[in-house]
């Protein structure tokens, strides 16, 4: 329960690698709370316009209307690099420190200079962090334990794709359909 990724409603996300961890966002967003990544590992979120790489942090990545937005909610750094139209890194990384945000307006365009998040954006991040911590606490108190204790265990679980799903994609649906709202009056997810 040290590393959690929350996929926002109405998102289309693909896990492309478990080691090193890579997630592609085709639409929507994720909130990552990464407290203890395995030694020498990284976690990357890629959109059609940017890559956000971290070693351990709490951050949000969103891809909407052709633009990527990245928000850093912890003291660890987030490295944001733009990508070209083929998904390859393009240019230098922009580093986000705590309470900073940036966006990448299109493929091949550099990330904008980091800015301080608004009070509403910071508060929304705190709400999501609290909700995740509460959920983890309830899961631990209930006695549930993660069954995957290592990356090698996860790799061993890879299932072959079947004829109904030739791309091997996983479909996850959150029946609550709650959106991540960027305002201070939003309710807990």
Short mmCIF file of C-alpha atoms in Angstrom, two decimals, residues 42-153:
data_model
loop_
_atom_site.label_atom_id
_atom_site.label_comp_id
_atom_site.label_asym_id
_atom_site.label_seq_id
_atom_site.Cartn_x
_atom_site.Cartn_y
_atom_site.Cartn_z
CA UNK A 42 11.16 4.88 -11.84
CA UNK A 43 7.54 5.62 -12.54
CA UNK A 44 6.55 7.33 -15.78
CA UNK A 45 3.27 8.67 -17.01
CA UNK A 46 3.17 9.41 -20.74
CA UNK A 47 0.56 11.34 -22.68
CA UNK A 48 0.56 12.23 -26.38
CA UNK A 49 2.38 15.49 -25.47
CA UNK A 50 4.55 14.80 -22.39
CA UNK A 51 6.30 12.37 -20.07
CA UNK A 52 6.32 12.88 -16.30
CA UNK A 53 9.03 10.84 -14.52
CA UNK A 54 9.51 10.42 -10.79
CA UNK A 55 11.33 8.34 -8.19
CA UNK A 56 8.77 8.90 -5.45
CA UNK A 57 6.21 11.64 -5.03
CA UNK A 58 2.53 12.52 -5.06
CA UNK A 59 1.43 14.08 -8.31
CA UNK A 60 -1.39 14.36 -10.79
CA UNK A 61 -1.12 14.05 -14.57
CA UNK A 62 -4.01 14.96 -16.89
CA UNK A 63 -4.41 14.83 -20.65
CA UNK A 64 -7.37 16.80 -21.97
CA UNK A 65 -8.08 18.67 -25.19
CA UNK A 66 -4.60 17.91 -26.59
CA UNK A 67 -2.81 19.37 -23.55
CA UNK A 68 -0.98 17.73 -20.63
CA UNK A 69 -1.11 19.22 -17.12
CA UNK A 70 1.18 18.04 -14.30
CA UNK A 71 0.80 18.99 -10.61
CA UNK A 72 3.35 18.13 -7.88
CA UNK A 73 1.91 17.70 -4.35
CA UNK A 74 5.04 16.52 -2.48
CA UNK A 75 8.62 17.51 -1.75
CA UNK A 76 10.05 15.08 -4.34
CA UNK A 77 10.72 16.36 -7.82
CA UNK A 78 8.71 15.60 -10.96
CA UNK A 79 10.58 15.73 -14.28
CA UNK A 80 8.40 16.77 -17.22
CA UNK A 81 9.60 16.37 -20.81
CA UNK A 82 7.68 17.02 -23.99
CA UNK A 83 7.29 14.34 -26.63
CA UNK A 84 7.17 14.62 -30.40
CA UNK A 85 4.34 13.32 -32.56
CA UNK A 86 5.82 9.79 -32.44
CA UNK A 87 5.99 9.64 -28.63
CA UNK A 88 9.75 10.18 -28.37
CA UNK A 89 11.24 12.55 -25.79
CA UNK A 90 11.87 15.99 -27.24
CA UNK A 91 13.98 18.60 -25.49
CA UNK A 92 15.08 19.19 -21.93
CA UNK A 93 13.13 18.30 -18.80
CA UNK A 94 11.37 20.87 -16.67
CA UNK A 95 11.58 20.13 -12.95
CA UNK A 96 8.56 20.64 -10.71
CA UNK A 97 9.11 21.08 -6.99
CA UNK A 98 6.43 20.94 -4.30
CA UNK A 99 3.22 22.86 -5.08
CA UNK A 100 4.24 23.61 -8.66
CA UNK A 101 2.46 22.84 -11.92
CA UNK A 102 3.20 22.99 -15.61
CA UNK A 103 1.52 22.13 -18.86
CA UNK A 104 2.56 21.02 -22.32
CA UNK A 105 0.26 22.53 -24.92
CA UNK A 106 1.04 20.14 -27.77
CA UNK A 107 3.37 17.48 -29.16
CA UNK A 108 6.91 18.80 -29.57
CA UNK A 109 6.21 21.96 -27.57
CA UNK A 110 8.32 22.50 -24.43
CA UNK A 111 6.71 22.42 -20.98
CA UNK A 112 5.74 25.85 -19.74
CA UNK A 113 7.82 27.38 -16.96
CA UNK A 114 6.68 25.98 -13.58
CA UNK A 115 4.08 28.00 -11.69
CA UNK A 116 2.76 27.78 -8.14
CA UNK A 117 -0.56 25.91 -7.96
CA UNK A 118 -3.64 27.88 -7.01
CA UNK A 119 -5.13 27.44 -3.55
CA UNK A 120 -8.04 25.48 -5.07
CA UNK A 121 -5.63 23.11 -6.90
CA UNK A 122 -3.61 22.54 -3.72
CA UNK A 123 -6.75 21.89 -1.69
CA UNK A 124 -8.05 19.42 -4.25
CA UNK A 125 -4.76 17.54 -4.12
CA UNK A 126 -4.98 17.42 -0.32
CA UNK A 127 -8.52 16.01 -0.57
CA UNK A 128 -7.38 13.23 -2.88
CA UNK A 129 -4.34 12.48 -0.68
CA UNK A 130 -6.56 12.26 2.41
CA UNK A 131 -9.09 10.06 0.63
CA UNK A 132 -6.33 7.66 -0.49
CA UNK A 133 -4.83 7.52 3.02
CA UNK A 134 -8.28 6.84 4.53
CA UNK A 135 -8.93 4.07 2.00
CA UNK A 136 -5.56 2.43 2.68
CA UNK A 137 -6.17 2.63 6.42
CA UNK A 138 -9.58 0.94 6.04
CA UNK A 139 -8.13 -1.79 3.79
CA UNK A 140 -5.29 -2.52 6.23
CA UNK A 141 -7.67 -2.54 9.21
CA UNK A 142 -9.88 -5.03 7.39
CA UNK A 143 -6.91 -7.41 7.18
CA UNK A 144 -6.58 -7.37 3.42
CA UNK A 145 -3.04 -7.69 2.15
CA UNK A 146 -1.63 -7.22 -1.29
CA UNK A 147 -0.96 -10.57 -2.93
CA UNK A 148 1.83 -9.23 -5.11
CA UNK A 149 4.90 -8.60 -2.99
CA UNK A 150 7.50 -8.12 -5.71
CA UNK A 151 7.89 -7.01 -9.30
CA UNK A 152 8.89 -10.55 -10.32
CA UNK A 153 5.56 -11.81 -8.90
#
